[in-house]
Amino acid sequence: MSTFKAPKGTYDLLPPDSANYLAVREMISAPLRRAGYGYIETPGFENVELFARGVGESTDIVTKEMYTLTTKGGDELALRPEGTASVLRAALEANLHKLGNLPVKLWYSGSYYRYERPQKGRYRHFSQVGAEAIGAQDPALDAELIILAVDAYRSLGLKNFRLLLNSLGDQECRPVYRAALQDFLRGLDLDDDTRKRIDINPLRVLDDKRDSVQKQLAGAPMMRDHLCEACKEYHDTVRELLLAAGVEFEDDPKLVRGLDYYTRTTFEFVHDGLGSQSAVGGGGRYDGLSEMIGGPALPSVGWALGVDRTVLALQAEGVELRLPSATQVFAVPLGDDARRALFGIVTGLRRAGIAADFAFGGKGLKNAMKSANRSGARYAVVAGERDLAEGSVQLKDLETGEQQPVALDEVVAELSRRLA
Ligand code: ATP
Ligand code: MG
């Protein structure tokens, strides 16, 4: 124990569990890498104004959850609460949209920070893998991203997740709907904070989790009944493409994002084993965001999946990822000459691509064998003075207990064969 603890709302990733976490990141991003998405990494902090504009002044993220700081030089920065605004900022700054074909397809993986009330599945430091396809309005692109997320969850072995889908309309039909919704909401019995939302962000009221609000929303006008022809056709195509790919979804007319630059396709993945923190990922089309942060018109679509909650979802379903053992071979030397010989063999094994470890610290045979077993290795290579005198080592199969001598200069080849 040290004097210090991890800050509230954060946790440390430690071996062996951290291997799972890393594998989840890998497996979420694998489908993206196979679909032409290139890796992007942006700074952990940005100008606070980018998020104020790019995430939205009226959102909880910006009003309550952002970690902001003033640098010694007087710059106003914020730890990144999400990825989309940064990725779009970086793409515009580097003119990626002018250099190659559109859409520019990017994926990212990293840490995000939100000052939240910590609870299971809700942390102040968490991790997302995300994808953005910038500069094309094509229902196949929306479908592609959703399918890639579904394939990622499936590859992990998750079953109890659901896809909720909606369309938010566009600059033509959304304002008309927004006004109709505002009229309806003004007639309800709502608290002051919610009343304020009617003006700033009326769609968000549909998302209110409280029963007292939900009860009054029966009969509220729904976006899906107000979609213009172009939006309706676009959404129908997305739905058809998903169904053709064997992706099931639930139409959720109350699924919203609320800000004007979010348009058309919006979706969320929920997992039923997570209690109240059920959203494992979400995304949608954001055709107006580029202009909002000073760029040209670049219709885009993206998603972000929460890694922490995905790991919790795996636990909830009892899914064990089949990961290769961190150590395949463990070397147990007895005496100084053997230490030198086996250290060389361990280096040779590693260079041959075999995960190998060594009994460091001059342990006796019993303790060293304990370490070998604990390491999860399949084989132990054991050698003492007598083995060395015969130019061999003992190769022990830790699963069956069988042991046999192998010539020193054959060990790497023999283990490569056995572990292939
Ligand atoms: P919620 O409604 O649970 O607050 P959100 O709408 O704020 O989620 P997004 O901004 O869409 O979430 O982020 C995408 C994903 O990132 C979420 O679905 C979730 O899996 C994950 N996520 C968001 N906030 C947190 C957090 N504080 N701790 C852990 N994971 C989070
Ligand atoms: Mg949130």
Short mmCIF file of N, CA, C and O in Angstrom, two decimals, residues 197-308:
data_model
loop_
_atom_site.label_atom_id
_atom_site.label_comp_id
_atom_site.label_asym_id
_atom_site.label_seq_id
_atom_site.Cartn_x
_atom_site.Cartn_y
_atom_site.Cartn_z
N ARG A 197 -35.00 23.26 -21.38
CA ARG A 197 -34.58 22.37 -22.48
C ARG A 197 -35.49 22.48 -23.69
O ARG A 197 -35.06 22.22 -24.82
N ILE A 198 -36.77 22.79 -23.45
CA ILE A 198 -37.71 22.88 -24.57
C ILE A 198 -37.20 23.88 -25.61
O ILE A 198 -37.33 23.68 -26.81
N ASP A 199 -36.58 24.96 -25.12
CA ASP A 199 -36.06 25.97 -26.04
C ASP A 199 -34.72 25.56 -26.65
O ASP A 199 -34.49 25.75 -27.84
N ILE A 200 -33.83 25.03 -25.80
CA ILE A 200 -32.46 24.79 -26.26
C ILE A 200 -32.35 23.47 -27.02
O ILE A 200 -31.67 23.36 -28.03
N ASN A 201 -32.99 22.44 -26.49
CA ASN A 201 -32.68 21.09 -26.92
C ASN A 201 -33.91 20.19 -26.74
O ASN A 201 -33.86 19.22 -25.98
N PRO A 202 -35.02 20.55 -27.43
CA PRO A 202 -36.29 19.87 -27.10
C PRO A 202 -36.26 18.35 -27.33
O PRO A 202 -36.93 17.62 -26.60
N LEU A 203 -35.48 17.89 -28.31
CA LEU A 203 -35.47 16.45 -28.57
C LEU A 203 -34.97 15.67 -27.36
O LEU A 203 -35.37 14.53 -27.13
N ARG A 204 -34.07 16.29 -26.59
CA ARG A 204 -33.51 15.63 -25.42
C ARG A 204 -34.57 15.30 -24.37
O ARG A 204 -34.39 14.39 -23.56
N VAL A 205 -35.67 16.07 -24.37
CA VAL A 205 -36.73 15.80 -23.39
C VAL A 205 -37.30 14.40 -23.61
O VAL A 205 -37.67 13.70 -22.67
N LEU A 206 -37.33 13.98 -24.87
CA LEU A 206 -37.85 12.63 -25.18
C LEU A 206 -37.02 11.55 -24.49
O LEU A 206 -37.50 10.45 -24.22
N ASP A 207 -35.79 11.89 -24.20
CA ASP A 207 -34.79 10.97 -23.67
C ASP A 207 -34.82 10.93 -22.14
O ASP A 207 -34.08 10.17 -21.52
N ASP A 208 -35.67 11.80 -21.54
CA ASP A 208 -35.72 11.89 -20.07
C ASP A 208 -36.10 10.54 -19.48
O ASP A 208 -37.05 9.90 -19.92
N LYS A 209 -35.30 10.11 -18.47
CA LYS A 209 -35.51 8.75 -17.94
C LYS A 209 -36.64 8.70 -16.89
O LYS A 209 -37.09 7.64 -16.52
N ARG A 210 -37.06 9.87 -16.39
CA ARG A 210 -38.03 9.85 -15.27
C ARG A 210 -39.43 9.46 -15.74
O ARG A 210 -39.91 9.92 -16.77
N ASP A 211 -40.08 8.62 -14.92
CA ASP A 211 -41.44 8.16 -15.22
C ASP A 211 -42.41 9.32 -15.34
O ASP A 211 -43.27 9.34 -16.23
N SER A 212 -42.25 10.30 -14.43
CA SER A 212 -43.18 11.44 -14.42
C SER A 212 -43.16 12.17 -15.76
O SER A 212 -44.18 12.69 -16.20
N VAL A 213 -41.99 12.18 -16.41
CA VAL A 213 -41.88 12.82 -17.71
C VAL A 213 -42.35 11.86 -18.81
O VAL A 213 -43.16 12.23 -19.67
N GLN A 214 -41.86 10.64 -18.75
CA GLN A 214 -42.21 9.66 -19.78
C GLN A 214 -43.73 9.50 -19.92
O GLN A 214 -44.26 9.39 -21.03
N LYS A 215 -44.43 9.48 -18.77
CA LYS A 215 -45.89 9.30 -18.80
C LYS A 215 -46.57 10.37 -19.64
O LYS A 215 -47.51 10.11 -20.37
N GLN A 216 -46.03 11.59 -19.54
CA GLN A 216 -46.66 12.71 -20.25
C GLN A 216 -46.31 12.72 -21.75
O GLN A 216 -46.90 13.47 -22.51
N LEU A 217 -45.33 11.90 -22.10
CA LEU A 217 -44.86 11.95 -23.50
C LEU A 217 -45.68 11.08 -24.45
O LEU A 217 -45.49 11.13 -25.66
N ALA A 218 -46.60 10.29 -23.87
CA ALA A 218 -47.49 9.50 -24.74
C ALA A 218 -48.22 10.50 -25.64
O ALA A 218 -48.74 11.50 -25.16
N GLY A 219 -48.22 10.25 -26.92
CA GLY A 219 -48.91 11.15 -27.83
C GLY A 219 -48.04 12.30 -28.33
O GLY A 219 -48.51 13.15 -29.08
N ALA A 220 -46.75 12.34 -27.88
CA ALA A 220 -45.85 13.37 -28.40
C ALA A 220 -45.63 13.13 -29.89
O ALA A 220 -45.60 11.99 -30.35
N PRO A 221 -45.47 14.22 -30.67
CA PRO A 221 -45.15 14.00 -32.10
C PRO A 221 -43.78 13.32 -32.21
O PRO A 221 -42.90 13.59 -31.40
N MET A 222 -43.66 12.42 -33.18
CA MET A 222 -42.42 11.65 -33.35
C MET A 222 -41.76 12.04 -34.68
O MET A 222 -42.44 12.21 -35.68
N MET A 223 -40.43 12.10 -34.65
CA MET A 223 -39.68 12.47 -35.85
C MET A 223 -40.06 11.59 -37.03
O MET A 223 -40.16 12.06 -38.16
N ARG A 224 -40.25 10.30 -36.75
CA ARG A 224 -40.47 9.39 -37.88
C ARG A 224 -41.73 9.73 -38.68
O ARG A 224 -41.84 9.39 -39.85
N ASP A 225 -42.69 10.41 -38.01
CA ASP A 225 -43.89 10.82 -38.74
C ASP A 225 -43.70 12.14 -39.47
O ASP A 225 -44.61 12.61 -40.14
N HIS A 226 -42.54 12.75 -39.27
CA HIS A 226 -42.29 14.05 -39.90
C HIS A 226 -41.14 14.02 -40.91
O HIS A 226 -40.74 15.06 -41.42
N LEU A 227 -40.59 12.85 -41.17
CA LEU A 227 -39.45 12.79 -42.09
C LEU A 227 -39.84 13.23 -43.50
O LEU A 227 -40.91 12.85 -43.99
N CYS A 228 -38.97 13.99 -44.15
CA CYS A 228 -39.22 14.36 -45.54
C CYS A 228 -38.95 13.14 -46.43
O CYS A 228 -38.37 12.15 -45.97
N GLU A 229 -39.32 13.23 -47.69
CA GLU A 229 -39.19 12.07 -48.60
C GLU A 229 -37.74 11.58 -48.66
O GLU A 229 -37.46 10.39 -48.58
N ALA A 230 -36.81 12.54 -48.80
CA ALA A 230 -35.40 12.16 -48.95
C ALA A 230 -34.91 11.42 -47.70
O ALA A 230 -34.20 10.40 -47.80
N CYS A 231 -35.28 11.89 -46.53
CA CYS A 231 -34.84 11.26 -45.28
C CYS A 231 -35.48 9.88 -45.12
O CYS A 231 -34.84 8.94 -44.65
N LYS A 232 -36.75 9.81 -45.50
CA LYS A 232 -37.47 8.53 -45.38
C LYS A 232 -36.81 7.48 -46.26
O LYS A 232 -36.54 6.36 -45.84
N GLU A 233 -36.51 7.89 -47.48
CA GLU A 233 -35.91 6.95 -48.43
C GLU A 233 -34.51 6.51 -47.96
O GLU A 233 -34.17 5.33 -48.03
N TYR A 234 -33.76 7.48 -47.47
CA TYR A 234 -32.42 7.20 -46.95
C TYR A 234 -32.50 6.17 -45.81
O TYR A 234 -31.77 5.18 -45.78
N HIS A 235 -33.42 6.44 -44.89
CA HIS A 235 -33.53 5.56 -43.72
C HIS A 235 -34.00 4.16 -44.13
O HIS A 235 -33.50 3.16 -43.60
N ASP A 236 -34.93 4.11 -45.08
CA ASP A 236 -35.40 2.79 -45.54
C ASP A 236 -34.25 2.00 -46.14
O ASP A 236 -34.14 0.79 -45.94
N THR A 237 -33.37 2.70 -46.88
CA THR A 237 -32.23 1.99 -47.48
C THR A 237 -31.28 1.46 -46.41
O THR A 237 -30.81 0.32 -46.49
N VAL A 238 -31.01 2.28 -45.40
CA VAL A 238 -30.15 1.81 -44.30
C VAL A 238 -30.76 0.55 -43.69
O VAL A 238 -30.07 -0.46 -43.48
N ARG A 239 -32.04 0.59 -43.42
CA ARG A 239 -32.72 -0.55 -42.78
C ARG A 239 -32.62 -1.80 -43.67
O ARG A 239 -32.34 -2.90 -43.19
N GLU A 240 -32.85 -1.60 -44.97
CA GLU A 240 -32.78 -2.75 -45.89
C GLU A 240 -31.38 -3.36 -45.91
O GLU A 240 -31.22 -4.58 -45.90
N LEU A 241 -30.37 -2.49 -45.95
CA LEU A 241 -28.99 -2.99 -46.01
C LEU A 241 -28.63 -3.75 -44.74
O LEU A 241 -27.92 -4.77 -44.78
N LEU A 242 -29.12 -3.27 -43.61
CA LEU A 242 -28.86 -3.97 -42.35
C LEU A 242 -29.52 -5.35 -42.35
O LEU A 242 -28.89 -6.36 -42.01
N LEU A 243 -30.77 -5.37 -42.77
CA LEU A 243 -31.49 -6.65 -42.78
C LEU A 243 -30.82 -7.64 -43.73
O LEU A 243 -30.65 -8.81 -43.41
N ALA A 244 -30.38 -7.12 -44.88
CA ALA A 244 -29.72 -8.01 -45.85
C ALA A 244 -28.42 -8.57 -45.28
O ALA A 244 -27.99 -9.66 -45.66
N ALA A 245 -27.80 -7.84 -44.35
CA ALA A 245 -26.56 -8.32 -43.73
C ALA A 245 -26.83 -9.16 -42.49
O ALA A 245 -25.90 -9.51 -41.76
N GLY A 246 -28.10 -9.44 -42.24
CA GLY A 246 -28.44 -10.26 -41.08
C GLY A 246 -28.30 -9.52 -39.76
O GLY A 246 -28.06 -10.12 -38.73
N VAL A 247 -28.44 -8.21 -39.81
CA VAL A 247 -28.35 -7.41 -38.59
C VAL A 247 -29.75 -6.99 -38.15
O VAL A 247 -30.45 -6.30 -38.87
N GLU A 248 -30.11 -7.47 -36.97
CA GLU A 248 -31.43 -7.10 -36.45
C GLU A 248 -31.36 -5.79 -35.69
O GLU A 248 -30.33 -5.48 -35.11
N PHE A 249 -32.47 -5.07 -35.70
CA PHE A 249 -32.49 -3.80 -34.96
C PHE A 249 -33.91 -3.56 -34.47
O PHE A 249 -34.85 -4.21 -34.91
N GLU A 250 -34.03 -2.63 -33.53
CA GLU A 250 -35.34 -2.20 -33.06
C GLU A 250 -35.50 -0.74 -33.41
O GLU A 250 -34.63 0.07 -33.09
N ASP A 251 -36.60 -0.42 -34.08
CA ASP A 251 -36.86 0.99 -34.35
C ASP A 251 -37.23 1.65 -33.04
O ASP A 251 -38.13 1.20 -32.34
N ASP A 252 -36.50 2.71 -32.70
CA ASP A 252 -36.76 3.40 -31.44
C ASP A 252 -37.00 4.87 -31.72
O ASP A 252 -36.06 5.67 -31.81
N PRO A 253 -38.27 5.25 -31.89
CA PRO A 253 -38.57 6.62 -32.31
C PRO A 253 -38.13 7.67 -31.29
O PRO A 253 -38.07 8.85 -31.60
N LYS A 254 -37.83 7.24 -30.06
CA LYS A 254 -37.42 8.22 -29.04
C LYS A 254 -35.90 8.35 -28.91
O LYS A 254 -35.42 9.09 -28.07
N LEU A 255 -35.18 7.59 -29.71
CA LEU A 255 -33.72 7.67 -29.65
C LEU A 255 -33.28 8.99 -30.29
O LEU A 255 -33.55 9.23 -31.47
N VAL A 256 -32.63 9.86 -29.51
CA VAL A 256 -32.30 11.20 -30.02
C VAL A 256 -30.88 11.57 -29.69
O VAL A 256 -30.23 10.94 -28.85
N ARG A 257 -30.39 12.61 -30.32
CA ARG A 257 -29.12 13.19 -29.91
C ARG A 257 -29.28 14.69 -29.68
O ARG A 257 -28.50 15.28 -28.98
N GLY A 258 -30.31 15.24 -30.30
CA GLY A 258 -30.71 16.57 -29.87
C GLY A 258 -30.03 17.75 -30.53
O GLY A 258 -30.63 18.81 -30.63
N LEU A 259 -28.79 17.62 -30.96
CA LEU A 259 -28.12 18.78 -31.51
C LEU A 259 -28.34 18.87 -33.01
O LEU A 259 -28.48 17.86 -33.69
N ASP A 260 -28.33 20.11 -33.51
CA ASP A 260 -28.74 20.31 -34.89
C ASP A 260 -27.84 19.64 -35.90
O ASP A 260 -28.25 19.31 -36.99
N TYR A 261 -26.56 19.47 -35.56
CA TYR A 261 -25.67 18.88 -36.56
C TYR A 261 -25.78 17.37 -36.62
O TYR A 261 -25.17 16.74 -37.47
N TYR A 262 -26.52 16.76 -35.70
CA TYR A 262 -26.81 15.33 -35.84
C TYR A 262 -28.00 15.17 -36.76
O TYR A 262 -29.05 15.77 -36.53
N THR A 263 -27.83 14.41 -37.81
CA THR A 263 -28.89 14.28 -38.80
C THR A 263 -29.12 12.80 -39.11
O THR A 263 -28.24 11.97 -38.90
N ARG A 264 -30.30 12.54 -39.61
CA ARG A 264 -30.63 11.20 -40.13
C ARG A 264 -30.26 10.07 -39.17
O ARG A 264 -30.64 10.12 -38.01
N THR A 265 -29.48 9.11 -39.66
CA THR A 265 -29.27 7.88 -38.90
C THR A 265 -28.71 8.12 -37.50
O THR A 265 -27.68 8.79 -37.33
N THR A 266 -29.38 7.58 -36.49
CA THR A 266 -28.80 7.58 -35.15
C THR A 266 -29.05 6.21 -34.54
O THR A 266 -30.05 5.56 -34.85
N PHE A 267 -28.11 5.74 -33.73
CA PHE A 267 -28.25 4.37 -33.21
C PHE A 267 -27.52 4.22 -31.88
O PHE A 267 -26.64 5.03 -31.52
N GLU A 268 -27.94 3.22 -31.16
CA GLU A 268 -27.30 2.93 -29.89
C GLU A 268 -27.28 1.42 -29.72
O GLU A 268 -28.21 0.73 -30.12
N PHE A 269 -26.22 0.93 -29.11
CA PHE A 269 -26.16 -0.48 -28.73
C PHE A 269 -26.37 -0.57 -27.23
O PHE A 269 -25.69 0.14 -26.48
N VAL A 270 -27.30 -1.40 -26.82
CA VAL A 270 -27.51 -1.59 -25.39
C VAL A 270 -27.30 -3.06 -25.06
O VAL A 270 -27.50 -3.95 -25.91
N HIS A 271 -26.85 -3.28 -23.82
CA HIS A 271 -26.66 -4.66 -23.37
C HIS A 271 -27.54 -4.88 -22.16
O HIS A 271 -27.57 -4.06 -21.25
N ASP A 272 -28.26 -6.01 -22.17
CA ASP A 272 -29.26 -6.20 -21.13
C ASP A 272 -28.70 -6.69 -19.80
O ASP A 272 -29.40 -6.71 -18.81
N GLY A 273 -27.41 -7.02 -19.77
CA GLY A 273 -26.83 -7.50 -18.52
C GLY A 273 -26.16 -6.43 -17.68
O GLY A 273 -25.49 -6.75 -16.70
N LEU A 274 -26.33 -5.17 -18.04
CA LEU A 274 -25.55 -4.13 -17.39
C LEU A 274 -26.34 -3.22 -16.44
O LEU A 274 -25.79 -2.26 -15.92
N GLY A 275 -27.61 -3.54 -16.19
CA GLY A 275 -28.38 -2.66 -15.31
C GLY A 275 -28.57 -1.30 -15.95
O GLY A 275 -28.78 -1.20 -17.15
N SER A 276 -28.40 -0.24 -15.13
CA SER A 276 -28.78 1.08 -15.65
C SER A 276 -27.76 1.64 -16.65
O SER A 276 -28.09 2.45 -17.48
N GLN A 277 -26.49 1.21 -16.54
CA GLN A 277 -25.49 1.70 -17.51
C GLN A 277 -25.51 0.78 -18.74
O GLN A 277 -24.53 0.11 -19.04
N SER A 278 -26.65 0.74 -19.44
CA SER A 278 -26.83 -0.31 -20.44
C SER A 278 -26.26 0.03 -21.81
O SER A 278 -26.09 -0.84 -22.64
N ALA A 279 -25.93 1.31 -22.05
CA ALA A 279 -25.43 1.68 -23.37
C ALA A 279 -23.97 1.25 -23.52
O ALA A 279 -23.11 1.70 -22.77
N VAL A 280 -23.72 0.36 -24.44
CA VAL A 280 -22.33 -0.05 -24.66
C VAL A 280 -21.70 0.72 -25.81
O VAL A 280 -20.48 0.76 -25.94
N GLY A 281 -22.52 1.35 -26.64
CA GLY A 281 -21.95 2.12 -27.74
C GLY A 281 -23.04 2.91 -28.43
O GLY A 281 -24.23 2.64 -28.26
N GLY A 282 -22.61 3.91 -29.19
CA GLY A 282 -23.61 4.70 -29.90
C GLY A 282 -22.97 5.49 -31.01
O GLY A 282 -21.75 5.65 -31.07
N GLY A 283 -23.83 5.99 -31.89
CA GLY A 283 -23.28 6.79 -32.97
C GLY A 283 -24.37 7.31 -33.86
O GLY A 283 -25.56 7.20 -33.56
N GLY A 284 -23.93 7.88 -34.98
CA GLY A 284 -24.90 8.40 -35.91
C GLY A 284 -24.25 9.34 -36.91
O GLY A 284 -23.04 9.53 -36.93
N ARG A 285 -25.11 9.91 -37.69
CA ARG A 285 -24.68 10.81 -38.76
C ARG A 285 -24.64 12.23 -38.22
O ARG A 285 -25.48 12.65 -37.44
N TYR A 286 -23.61 12.96 -38.60
CA TYR A 286 -23.46 14.33 -38.12
C TYR A 286 -23.10 15.25 -39.28
O TYR A 286 -22.02 15.81 -39.35
N ASP A 287 -24.05 15.43 -40.17
CA ASP A 287 -23.78 16.16 -41.41
C ASP A 287 -23.42 17.63 -41.20
O ASP A 287 -22.78 18.23 -42.05
N GLY A 288 -23.83 18.20 -40.06
CA GLY A 288 -23.58 19.63 -39.86
C GLY A 288 -22.37 19.96 -39.00
O GLY A 288 -22.06 21.13 -38.78
N LEU A 289 -21.69 18.94 -38.48
CA LEU A 289 -20.64 19.22 -37.48
C LEU A 289 -19.43 19.95 -38.06
O LEU A 289 -18.89 20.86 -37.44
N SER A 290 -19.01 19.57 -39.25
CA SER A 290 -17.82 20.18 -39.84
C SER A 290 -18.01 21.71 -39.94
O SER A 290 -17.13 22.48 -39.53
N GLU A 291 -19.15 22.13 -40.44
CA GLU A 291 -19.39 23.57 -40.56
C GLU A 291 -19.44 24.23 -39.18
O GLU A 291 -19.00 25.36 -39.00
N MET A 292 -19.96 23.49 -38.20
CA MET A 292 -20.05 24.02 -36.84
C MET A 292 -18.67 24.35 -36.27
O MET A 292 -18.52 25.27 -35.48
N ILE A 293 -17.63 23.61 -36.70
CA ILE A 293 -16.30 23.91 -36.18
C ILE A 293 -15.43 24.63 -37.23
O ILE A 293 -14.21 24.61 -37.17
N GLY A 294 -16.09 25.25 -38.20
CA GLY A 294 -15.39 26.12 -39.13
C GLY A 294 -14.89 25.47 -40.40
O GLY A 294 -14.12 26.06 -41.14
N GLY A 295 -15.32 24.24 -40.66
CA GLY A 295 -14.90 23.53 -41.86
C GLY A 295 -15.93 23.65 -42.97
O GLY A 295 -16.95 24.32 -42.82
N PRO A 296 -15.65 23.01 -44.11
CA PRO A 296 -16.62 23.00 -45.21
C PRO A 296 -17.73 21.99 -44.91
O PRO A 296 -17.63 21.25 -43.93
N ALA A 297 -18.74 21.96 -45.77
CA ALA A 297 -19.80 20.97 -45.58
C ALA A 297 -19.22 19.58 -45.83
O ALA A 297 -18.71 19.30 -46.91
N LEU A 298 -19.22 18.73 -44.82
CA LEU A 298 -18.68 17.38 -44.96
C LEU A 298 -19.59 16.41 -44.22
O LEU A 298 -19.40 16.15 -43.02
N PRO A 299 -20.60 15.90 -44.91
CA PRO A 299 -21.51 14.97 -44.23
C PRO A 299 -20.74 13.75 -43.76
O PRO A 299 -19.91 13.21 -44.50
N SER A 300 -20.99 13.32 -42.54
CA SER A 300 -20.17 12.27 -41.94
C SER A 300 -21.00 11.40 -41.01
O SER A 300 -22.10 11.77 -40.61
N VAL A 301 -20.42 10.25 -40.68
CA VAL A 301 -21.12 9.33 -39.77
C VAL A 301 -20.06 8.60 -38.95
O VAL A 301 -18.93 8.41 -39.41
N GLY A 302 -20.42 8.25 -37.73
CA GLY A 302 -19.43 7.57 -36.89
C GLY A 302 -20.05 6.90 -35.68
O GLY A 302 -21.26 7.03 -35.45
N TRP A 303 -19.24 6.18 -34.96
CA TRP A 303 -19.67 5.61 -33.68
C TRP A 303 -18.53 5.53 -32.70
O TRP A 303 -17.37 5.65 -33.08
N ALA A 304 -18.90 5.36 -31.43
CA ALA A 304 -17.90 5.09 -30.39
C ALA A 304 -18.44 3.98 -29.51
O ALA A 304 -19.60 4.03 -29.08
N LEU A 305 -17.62 2.98 -29.27
CA LEU A 305 -18.03 1.88 -28.40
C LEU A 305 -17.21 1.95 -27.12
O LEU A 305 -16.01 2.19 -27.13
N GLY A 306 -17.88 1.79 -26.00
CA GLY A 306 -17.21 1.85 -24.71
C GLY A 306 -16.51 0.52 -24.41
O GLY A 306 -17.15 -0.52 -24.41
N VAL A 307 -15.21 0.60 -24.18
CA VAL A 307 -14.46 -0.64 -23.92
C VAL A 307 -14.76 -1.17 -22.52
O VAL A 307 -14.99 -2.37 -22.33
N ASP A 308 -14.81 -0.26 -21.52
CA ASP A 308 -15.08 -0.71 -20.15
C ASP A 308 -16.40 -1.48 -20.06
O ASP A 308 -16.48 -2.56 -19.46
#
